[in-house]
CSV table of C-alpha atoms in Angstrom, one decimal:
chain,number,residue,atom,x,y,z
A,94,GLU,CA,0.3,-0.2,0.0
A,95,ALA,CA,1.1,3.6,-0.7
A,96,GLY,CA,2.1,5.3,2.5
A,97,VAL,CA,1.7,8.7,3.9
A,98,THR,CA,2.7,11.4,1.3
A,99,GLN,CA,3.4,14.9,2.4
A,100,SER,CA,4.3,18.0,0.2
A,101,PRO,CA,6.4,19.8,-0.4
A,102,THR,CA,9.7,18.3,1.3
A,103,HIS,CA,10.9,21.4,1.9
A,104,LEU,CA,9.8,24.8,2.4
A,105,ILE,CA,11.5,28.1,3.0
A,106,LYS,CA,9.7,31.0,4.2
A,107,THR,CA,10.2,34.4,5.6
A,108,ARG,CA,8.9,36.0,8.8
A,109,GLY,CA,5.5,37.2,8.8
A,110,GLN,CA,4.5,34.6,5.7
A,111,GLN,CA,2.0,32.2,5.8
A,112,ALA,CA,3.0,28.5,4.7
A,113,THR,CA,0.7,25.7,3.8
A,114,LEU,CA,1.8,21.9,4.2
A,115,ARG,CA,0.0,18.9,2.7
A,116,CYS,CA,-0.7,15.3,3.7
A,117,SER,CA,-2.2,12.2,1.8
A,118,PRO,CA,-3.3,9.5,4.3
A,119,ILE,CA,-3.1,6.1,3.5
A,120,SER,CA,-6.0,4.7,1.7
A,121,GLY,CA,-8.6,3.6,4.4
A,122,HIS,CA,-7.4,5.5,6.9
A,123,THR,CA,-9.6,8.8,8.0
A,124,SER,CA,-8.0,9.9,10.9
A,125,VAL,CA,-4.9,12.3,10.2
A,126,TYR,CA,-2.3,14.2,12.9
A,127,TRP,CA,0.4,16.9,12.8
A,128,TYR,CA,3.1,17.0,14.7
A,129,GLN,CA,6.1,19.7,14.7
A,130,GLN,CA,9.6,18.1,15.4
A,131,ALA,CA,11.7,21.0,16.7
A,132,LEU,CA,15.5,20.3,17.0
A,133,GLY,CA,15.8,18.6,20.6
A,134,LEU,CA,12.2,18.9,21.6
A,135,GLY,CA,11.0,15.5,20.3
A,136,LEU,CA,7.1,15.1,18.6
A,137,GLN,CA,4.8,17.7,20.1
A,138,PHE,CA,1.4,17.4,18.8
A,139,LEU,CA,-0.5,19.9,16.8
A,140,LEU,CA,-3.8,18.8,15.5
A,141,TRP,CA,-6.2,15.7,14.9
A,142,TYR,CA,-8.9,15.7,12.2
A,143,ASP,CA,-11.1,13.0,11.4
A,144,GLU,CA,-13.8,12.8,8.9
A,145,GLY,CA,-13.3,16.2,8.1
A,146,GLU,CA,-13.6,17.3,11.9
A,147,GLU,CA,-11.0,18.7,14.3
A,148,ARG,CA,-11.1,16.1,17.2
A,149,ASN,CA,-8.2,17.6,19.1
A,150,ARG,CA,-5.5,20.3,19.0
A,151,GLY,CA,-2.6,20.5,20.9
A,152,ASN,CA,-0.8,23.6,22.8
A,153,PHE,CA,-0.2,25.6,20.2
A,154,PRO,CA,-1.4,29.3,19.1
A,155,PRO,CA,-4.3,29.9,16.7
A,156,ARG,CA,-2.0,30.8,13.9
A,157,PHE,CA,-1.5,26.9,13.8
A,158,SER,CA,-4.6,25.4,11.9
A,159,GLY,CA,-5.7,23.1,9.2
A,160,ARG,CA,-8.5,21.2,7.9
A,161,GLN,CA,-9.8,17.9,6.4
A,162,PHE,CA,-10.9,17.4,3.0
A,163,PRO,CA,-13.9,14.9,1.7
A,164,ASN,CA,-10.7,12.6,0.5
A,165,TYR,CA,-9.4,12.8,4.3
A,166,SER,CA,-6.1,14.6,2.9
A,167,SER,CA,-5.4,17.4,5.2
A,168,GLU,CA,-3.8,20.9,5.2
A,169,LEU,CA,-1.8,22.7,7.9
A,170,ASN,CA,-1.6,26.4,7.4
A,171,VAL,CA,0.7,28.5,9.7
A,172,ASN,CA,0.3,31.9,9.7
A,173,ALA,CA,2.5,35.2,10.7
A,174,LEU,CA,5.3,33.0,10.4
A,175,GLU,CA,8.0,33.0,13.4
A,176,LEU,CA,11.6,32.1,13.4
A,177,GLU,CA,11.2,29.6,16.4
A,178,ASP,CA,8.5,28.0,13.6
A,179,SER,CA,11.1,26.5,11.9
A,180,ALA,CA,10.8,22.3,12.4
A,181,LEU,CA,9.9,19.3,10.5
A,182,TYR,CA,6.5,19.1,10.4
A,183,LEU,CA,5.3,15.3,10.4
A,184,CYS,CA,1.7,13.7,9.4
A,185,ALA,CA,0.7,10.7,10.3
A,186,SER,CA,-2.7,8.5,9.2
A,187,SER,CA,-4.8,5.8,11.1
A,188,ARG,CA,-7.7,4.2,11.5
A,189,LEU,CA,-10.1,5.3,13.9
A,190,GLN,CA,-11.4,3.3,17.1
A,191,GLY,CA,-12.8,4.3,20.1
A,192,GLN,CA,-12.4,7.5,21.9
A,193,GLY,CA,-8.3,7.6,22.2
A,194,VAL,CA,-5.9,6.8,19.5
A,195,ASN,CA,-5.4,3.1,19.8
A,196,GLN,CA,-4.6,2.3,16.5
A,197,PRO,CA,-1.1,3.1,15.5
A,198,GLN,CA,-0.2,6.0,13.5
A,199,HIS,CA,1.6,5.7,10.1
A,200,PHE,CA,3.8,8.7,9.5
A,201,GLY,CA,4.9,10.4,6.4
A,202,ASP,CA,8.5,11.8,5.5
A,203,GLY,CA,7.6,15.2,7.2
A,204,THR,CA,7.9,18.7,5.5
A,205,ARG,CA,11.1,20.8,6.6
A,206,LEU,CA,10.0,24.2,7.1
A,207,SER,CA,12.6,26.8,7.4
A,208,ILE,CA,12.2,30.5,8.6
A,209,LEU,CA,14.6,33.1,7.5
B,138,ALA,CA,1.7,18.9,31.4
B,139,GLN,CA,3.9,16.4,30.0
B,140,ARG,CA,2.2,12.6,30.1
B,141,VAL,CA,5.1,10.4,28.7
B,142,THR,CA,8.4,11.3,29.5
B,143,GLN,CA,12.1,9.6,28.4
B,144,PRO,CA,14.7,10.6,31.2
B,145,GLU,CA,17.6,9.3,28.9
B,146,LYS,CA,18.4,11.4,25.5
B,147,LEU,CA,21.1,9.1,24.5
B,148,LEU,CA,21.9,5.1,25.4
B,149,SER,CA,25.0,3.7,24.2
B,150,VAL,CA,25.4,-0.2,24.7
B,151,PHE,CA,27.6,-3.0,23.3
B,152,LYS,CA,26.6,-5.4,21.3
B,153,GLY,CA,25.2,-8.1,22.5
B,154,ALA,CA,24.5,-6.4,25.8
B,155,PRO,CA,20.9,-6.1,27.1
B,156,VAL,CA,19.2,-2.4,26.7
B,157,GLU,CA,16.4,-0.9,28.5
B,158,LEU,CA,15.0,2.4,27.5
B,159,LYS,CA,13.1,3.7,29.9
B,160,CYS,CA,9.2,5.7,29.5
B,161,ASN,CA,7.0,6.7,32.5
B,162,TYR,CA,3.4,8.1,32.2
B,163,SER,CA,2.1,10.4,34.7
B,164,TYR,CA,-1.9,9.4,34.6
B,165,SER,CA,-3.8,6.7,36.1
B,166,GLY,CA,-6.1,4.0,34.6
B,167,SER,CA,-5.9,2.0,31.9
B,168,PRO,CA,-3.3,3.8,29.3
B,169,GLU,CA,-2.7,2.4,25.8
B,170,LEU,CA,1.1,3.3,25.0
B,171,PHE,CA,3.4,2.4,21.9
B,172,TRP,CA,6.7,2.7,21.3
B,173,TYR,CA,7.9,4.0,17.8
B,174,VAL,CA,11.3,3.9,16.4
B,175,GLN,CA,13.2,5.9,13.7
B,176,TYR,CA,16.1,4.0,12.1
B,177,SER,CA,18.9,6.3,9.8
B,178,ARG,CA,17.0,7.8,6.7
B,179,GLN,CA,13.6,6.3,7.2
B,180,ARG,CA,10.2,7.2,8.7
B,181,LEU,CA,9.0,7.1,12.1
B,182,GLN,CA,7.4,3.6,12.6
B,183,LEU,CA,5.1,2.0,15.0
B,184,LEU,CA,7.4,-0.8,17.1
B,185,LEU,CA,5.2,-2.4,19.3
B,186,ARG,CA,2.0,-1.6,21.4
B,187,HIS,CA,1.7,-3.0,25.0
B,188,ILE,CA,-2.1,-4.2,24.1
B,189,SER,CA,-0.7,-6.6,21.7
B,190,ARG,CA,1.7,-8.0,24.3
B,191,GLU,CA,4.1,-9.2,21.6
B,192,SER,CA,7.9,-9.4,20.9
B,193,ILE,CA,9.1,-7.3,17.9
B,194,LYS,CA,12.7,-7.4,16.8
B,195,GLY,CA,13.5,-9.2,20.5
B,196,PHE,CA,12.3,-6.1,21.5
B,197,THR,CA,9.6,-6.4,24.7
B,198,ALA,CA,7.7,-3.7,27.0
B,199,ASP,CA,5.7,-4.2,30.0
B,200,LEU,CA,3.3,-2.1,30.8
B,201,ASN,CA,3.8,-1.7,34.9
B,202,LYS,CA,0.9,0.0,36.6
B,203,GLY,CA,2.5,0.3,40.2
B,204,GLU,CA,5.7,2.2,38.7
B,205,THR,CA,3.4,3.9,36.1
B,206,SER,CA,6.3,2.9,33.5
B,207,PHE,CA,6.5,1.2,29.7
B,208,HIS,CA,10.1,0.6,29.4
B,209,LEU,CA,11.5,-1.2,26.4
B,210,LYS,CA,13.8,-4.1,26.6
B,211,LYS,CA,15.9,-6.2,24.4
B,212,PRO,CA,18.2,-8.9,26.2
B,213,PHE,CA,21.0,-8.7,23.3
B,214,ALA,CA,21.4,-5.4,21.3
B,215,GLN,CA,22.3,-5.5,17.8
B,216,GLU,CA,24.1,-2.9,15.6
B,217,GLU,CA,20.7,-2.3,13.7
B,218,ASP,CA,18.8,-1.6,16.8
B,219,SER,CA,20.9,1.8,16.5
B,220,ALA,CA,17.8,4.4,16.1
B,221,MET,CA,15.7,7.0,17.9
B,222,TYR,CA,13.0,5.6,19.9
B,223,TYR,CA,10.0,7.4,21.1
B,224,CYS,CA,7.3,6.4,23.7
B,225,ALA,CA,3.6,7.7,23.1
B,226,ASP,CA,0.5,7.4,24.4
B,227,TYR,CA,-3.0,6.9,23.0
B,228,LYS,CA,-3.8,10.5,23.7
B,229,LEU,CA,-0.9,11.6,21.5
B,230,SER,CA,1.8,12.6,23.8
B,231,PHE,CA,5.0,11.4,22.8
B,232,GLY,CA,8.3,11.7,24.7
B,233,ALA,CA,11.4,13.5,24.0
B,234,GLY,CA,13.1,10.1,22.4
B,235,THR,CA,16.0,8.4,23.3
B,236,THR,CA,19.0,7.9,20.8
B,237,VAL,CA,20.1,4.6,21.0
B,238,THR,CA,23.7,4.0,19.5
B,239,VAL,CA,24.7,0.3,19.6
B,240,ARG,CA,28.5,-0.1,19.4
B,241,ALA,CA,30.5,-3.2,17.8
C-alpha cells in the first residue's frame, strides 16, 4: 500500500509569511495527525482530524490551523510565521477506533519548514 | 503537562549487551502505550504496542501500573537497533525520544 505522503519536502519562508503543508493519508485511514518536531524537542502534537472534523488540538497558538478534505487529505496552515516555527512537520494517519488513538499511526517523511 | 516522559536522551550500549529504554507516564487508569522507532533515513514507524503483548525484533515492553512505566527492553542489542525511539500514549503525547547507539 502507498504510505502517507507529504508535500512539499522542503519549504523556505520569511517571517510574517504564511505556509501551507499538505498530507495524503494511507487509503482507508480517516484520521490525520500533525506534529511539530523541532530540534531537541521531540514530537509535539499539533492537530488531529477525523472525518473532516478537528478532534483535538495541541498547545499551539491559533495561527496554526488546518483542515481535512472529503478525500481525507489534510492541510496544515501556519500564519504569521516566526523564526521558532522552523521545524520538521510530520503528518500521520490511522484508522479511528474508540475515544483515543489506540490504532497505530503511520507517519510520512515530513516537510522541513525553514523560516529566514 | 507532559504525560509521557523519557528520561534518557542518549543511550549507548555494546553489541550483545542488554538495553533498556525508560518510559514513564503520569496519569492513572489503563493507558494504551506505544513505542515508535526511527532508523536512520527512514520514517518514524510503530515498533510495538502494549495491548498486543508481542515481541518485535526482540524487543518487549511491559506495562507496570505500580511504577507507571512502560520500559522497552531487549536482552541482546544488535547494531541495527541503533535508532531514535519514542514512547507515546493513546492521547497523542510523545516522549522526547531516546537515541540508541549500539557499538560493535
